Short mmCIF file of C-alpha atoms in Angstrom, two decimals:
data_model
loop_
_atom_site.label_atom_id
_atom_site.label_comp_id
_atom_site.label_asym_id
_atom_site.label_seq_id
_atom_site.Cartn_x
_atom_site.Cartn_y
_atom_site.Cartn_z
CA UNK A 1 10.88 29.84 94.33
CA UNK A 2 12.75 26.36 94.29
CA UNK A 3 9.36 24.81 93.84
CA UNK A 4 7.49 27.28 91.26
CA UNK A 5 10.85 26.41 89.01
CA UNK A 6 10.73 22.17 90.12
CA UNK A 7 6.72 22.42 89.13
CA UNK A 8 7.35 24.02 85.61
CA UNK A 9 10.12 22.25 84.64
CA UNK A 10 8.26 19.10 85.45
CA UNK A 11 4.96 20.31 83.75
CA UNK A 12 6.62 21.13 80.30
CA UNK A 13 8.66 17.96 80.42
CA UNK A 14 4.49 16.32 80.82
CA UNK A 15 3.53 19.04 78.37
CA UNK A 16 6.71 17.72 75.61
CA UNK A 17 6.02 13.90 76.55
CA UNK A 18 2.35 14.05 75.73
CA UNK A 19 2.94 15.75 72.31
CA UNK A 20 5.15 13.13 71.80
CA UNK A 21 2.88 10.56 72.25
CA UNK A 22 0.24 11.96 70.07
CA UNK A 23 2.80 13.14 67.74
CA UNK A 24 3.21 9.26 67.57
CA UNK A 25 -0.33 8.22 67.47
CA UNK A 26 -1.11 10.70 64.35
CA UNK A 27 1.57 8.72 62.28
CA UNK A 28 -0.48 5.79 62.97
CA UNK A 29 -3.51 7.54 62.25
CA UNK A 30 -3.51 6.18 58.17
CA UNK A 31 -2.29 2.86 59.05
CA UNK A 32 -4.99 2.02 61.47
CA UNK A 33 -7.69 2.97 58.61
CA UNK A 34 -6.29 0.82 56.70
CA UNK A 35 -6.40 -1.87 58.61
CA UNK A 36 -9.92 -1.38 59.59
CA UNK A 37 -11.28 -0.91 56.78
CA UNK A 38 -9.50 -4.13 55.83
CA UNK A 39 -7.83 -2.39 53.13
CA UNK A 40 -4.56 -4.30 51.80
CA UNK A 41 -4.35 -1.29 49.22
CA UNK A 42 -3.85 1.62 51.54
CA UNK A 43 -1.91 -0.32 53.88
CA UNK A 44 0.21 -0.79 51.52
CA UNK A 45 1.17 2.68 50.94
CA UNK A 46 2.99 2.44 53.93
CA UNK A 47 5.44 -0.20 53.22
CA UNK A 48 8.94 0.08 53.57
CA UNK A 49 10.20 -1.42 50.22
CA UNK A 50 10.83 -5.24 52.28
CA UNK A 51 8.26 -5.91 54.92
CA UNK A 52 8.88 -8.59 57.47
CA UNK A 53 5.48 -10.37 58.46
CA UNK A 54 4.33 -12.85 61.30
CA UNK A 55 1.67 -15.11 61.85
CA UNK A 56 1.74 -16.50 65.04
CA UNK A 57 5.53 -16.69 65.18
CA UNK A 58 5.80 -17.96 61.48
CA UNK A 59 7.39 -14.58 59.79
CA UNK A 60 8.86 -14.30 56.57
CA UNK A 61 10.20 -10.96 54.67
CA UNK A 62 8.61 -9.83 51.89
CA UNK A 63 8.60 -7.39 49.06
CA UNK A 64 6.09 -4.21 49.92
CA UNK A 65 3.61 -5.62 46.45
CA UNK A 66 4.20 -9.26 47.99
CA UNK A 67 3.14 -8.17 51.58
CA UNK A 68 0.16 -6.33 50.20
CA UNK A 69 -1.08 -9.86 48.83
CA UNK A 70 -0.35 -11.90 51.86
CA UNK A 71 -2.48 -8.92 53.89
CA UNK A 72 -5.22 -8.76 51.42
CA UNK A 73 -5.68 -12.43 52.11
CA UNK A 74 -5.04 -12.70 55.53
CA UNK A 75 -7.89 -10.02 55.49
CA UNK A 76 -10.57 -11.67 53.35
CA UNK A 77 -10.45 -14.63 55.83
CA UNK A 78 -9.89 -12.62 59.29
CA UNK A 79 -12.16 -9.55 58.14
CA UNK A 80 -11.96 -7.17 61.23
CA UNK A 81 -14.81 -6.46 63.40
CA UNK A 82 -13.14 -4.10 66.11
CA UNK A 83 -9.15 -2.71 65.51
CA UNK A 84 -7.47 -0.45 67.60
CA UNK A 85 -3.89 0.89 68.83
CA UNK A 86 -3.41 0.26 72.45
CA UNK A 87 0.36 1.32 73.26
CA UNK A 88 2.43 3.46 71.14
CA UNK A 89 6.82 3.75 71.38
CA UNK A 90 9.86 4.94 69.82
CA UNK A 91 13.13 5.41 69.99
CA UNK A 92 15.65 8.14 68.85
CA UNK A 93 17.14 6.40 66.12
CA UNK A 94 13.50 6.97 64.06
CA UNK A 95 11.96 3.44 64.91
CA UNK A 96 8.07 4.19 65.99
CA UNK A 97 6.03 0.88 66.68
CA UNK A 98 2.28 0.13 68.39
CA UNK A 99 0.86 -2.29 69.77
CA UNK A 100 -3.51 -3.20 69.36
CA UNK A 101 -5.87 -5.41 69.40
CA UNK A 102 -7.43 -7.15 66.01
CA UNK A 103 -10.66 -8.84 67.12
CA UNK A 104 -12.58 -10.96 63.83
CA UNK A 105 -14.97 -13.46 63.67
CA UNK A 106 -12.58 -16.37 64.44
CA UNK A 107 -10.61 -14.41 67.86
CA UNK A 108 -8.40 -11.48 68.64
CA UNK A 109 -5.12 -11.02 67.57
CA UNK A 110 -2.67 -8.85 69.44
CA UNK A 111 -0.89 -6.49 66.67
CA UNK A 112 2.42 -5.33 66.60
CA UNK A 113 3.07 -2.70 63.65
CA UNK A 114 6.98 -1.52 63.67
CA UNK A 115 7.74 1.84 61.29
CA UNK A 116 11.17 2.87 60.39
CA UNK A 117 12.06 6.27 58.91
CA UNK A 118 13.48 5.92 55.61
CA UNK A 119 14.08 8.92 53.50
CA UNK A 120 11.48 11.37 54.65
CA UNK A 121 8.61 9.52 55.91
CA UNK A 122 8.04 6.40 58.21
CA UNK A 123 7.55 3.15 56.64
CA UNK A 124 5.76 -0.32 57.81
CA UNK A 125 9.02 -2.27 58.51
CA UNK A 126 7.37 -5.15 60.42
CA UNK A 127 3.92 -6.42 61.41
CA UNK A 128 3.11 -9.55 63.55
CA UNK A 129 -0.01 -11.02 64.33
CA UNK A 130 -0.09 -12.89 67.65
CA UNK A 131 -3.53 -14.99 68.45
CA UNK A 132 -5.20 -14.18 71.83
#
């Protein structure tokens, strides 16, 4: 009996983690369109009203309509060929982040994208751009 109970409890503590996780992944979901479809506009729609961004360790804050500029160029000369989410986290103050790969013409780029809730929905608080 000690074992049926240890095996279930274990199972819906998989079961809760895994929802988690995708629960995660789907908040992503918009984000990671936008940035393959190299799409400063809709990325945009998920700023938090000051966005901090990095370029290979050079990272200045910026307001959400400035940050949509510096992405819209940073994406008309690194235009995407491949983009995904690799690694996805949180923690239970309401801070989600991922972690993926940006390959373009000129290298890959490993992606960090950092979303804090503010009000009711997350927002893009951070991204960095690391070259490979």
């Amino acid at each position: 009996m000690k074992r049926l109970t240890s095996f279930a409890s274990v199972l819906v503590l998989g079961l809760l983690l895994a929802v988690s996780v995708l629960a995660q992944a789907d908040g992503f979901g918009p984000v990671r369109n936008a940035i393959r479809n190299s799409s400063a506009r809709e990325l945009a729609q998920h700023f938090a009203p000051n966005v901090e961004l990095s370029f290979d360790s050079d990272k200045q804050s910026y307001s959400a309509t400035q940050a949509e500029f510096v992405m819209k160029d940073f994406f008309s000369k690194h235009a995407p060929a491949s983009f995904e989410f690799i690694h996805y986290g949180g923690s239970n103050e309401g801070t989600t982040y991922a972690v993926g790969r940006y390959t373009g013409k000129e290298g890959a780029y490993r992606m960090f994208v950092k979303m804090k809730t503010t009000g009711s929905a997350p927002k893009i608080a951070t991204i960095e751009f690391t070259k490979e």
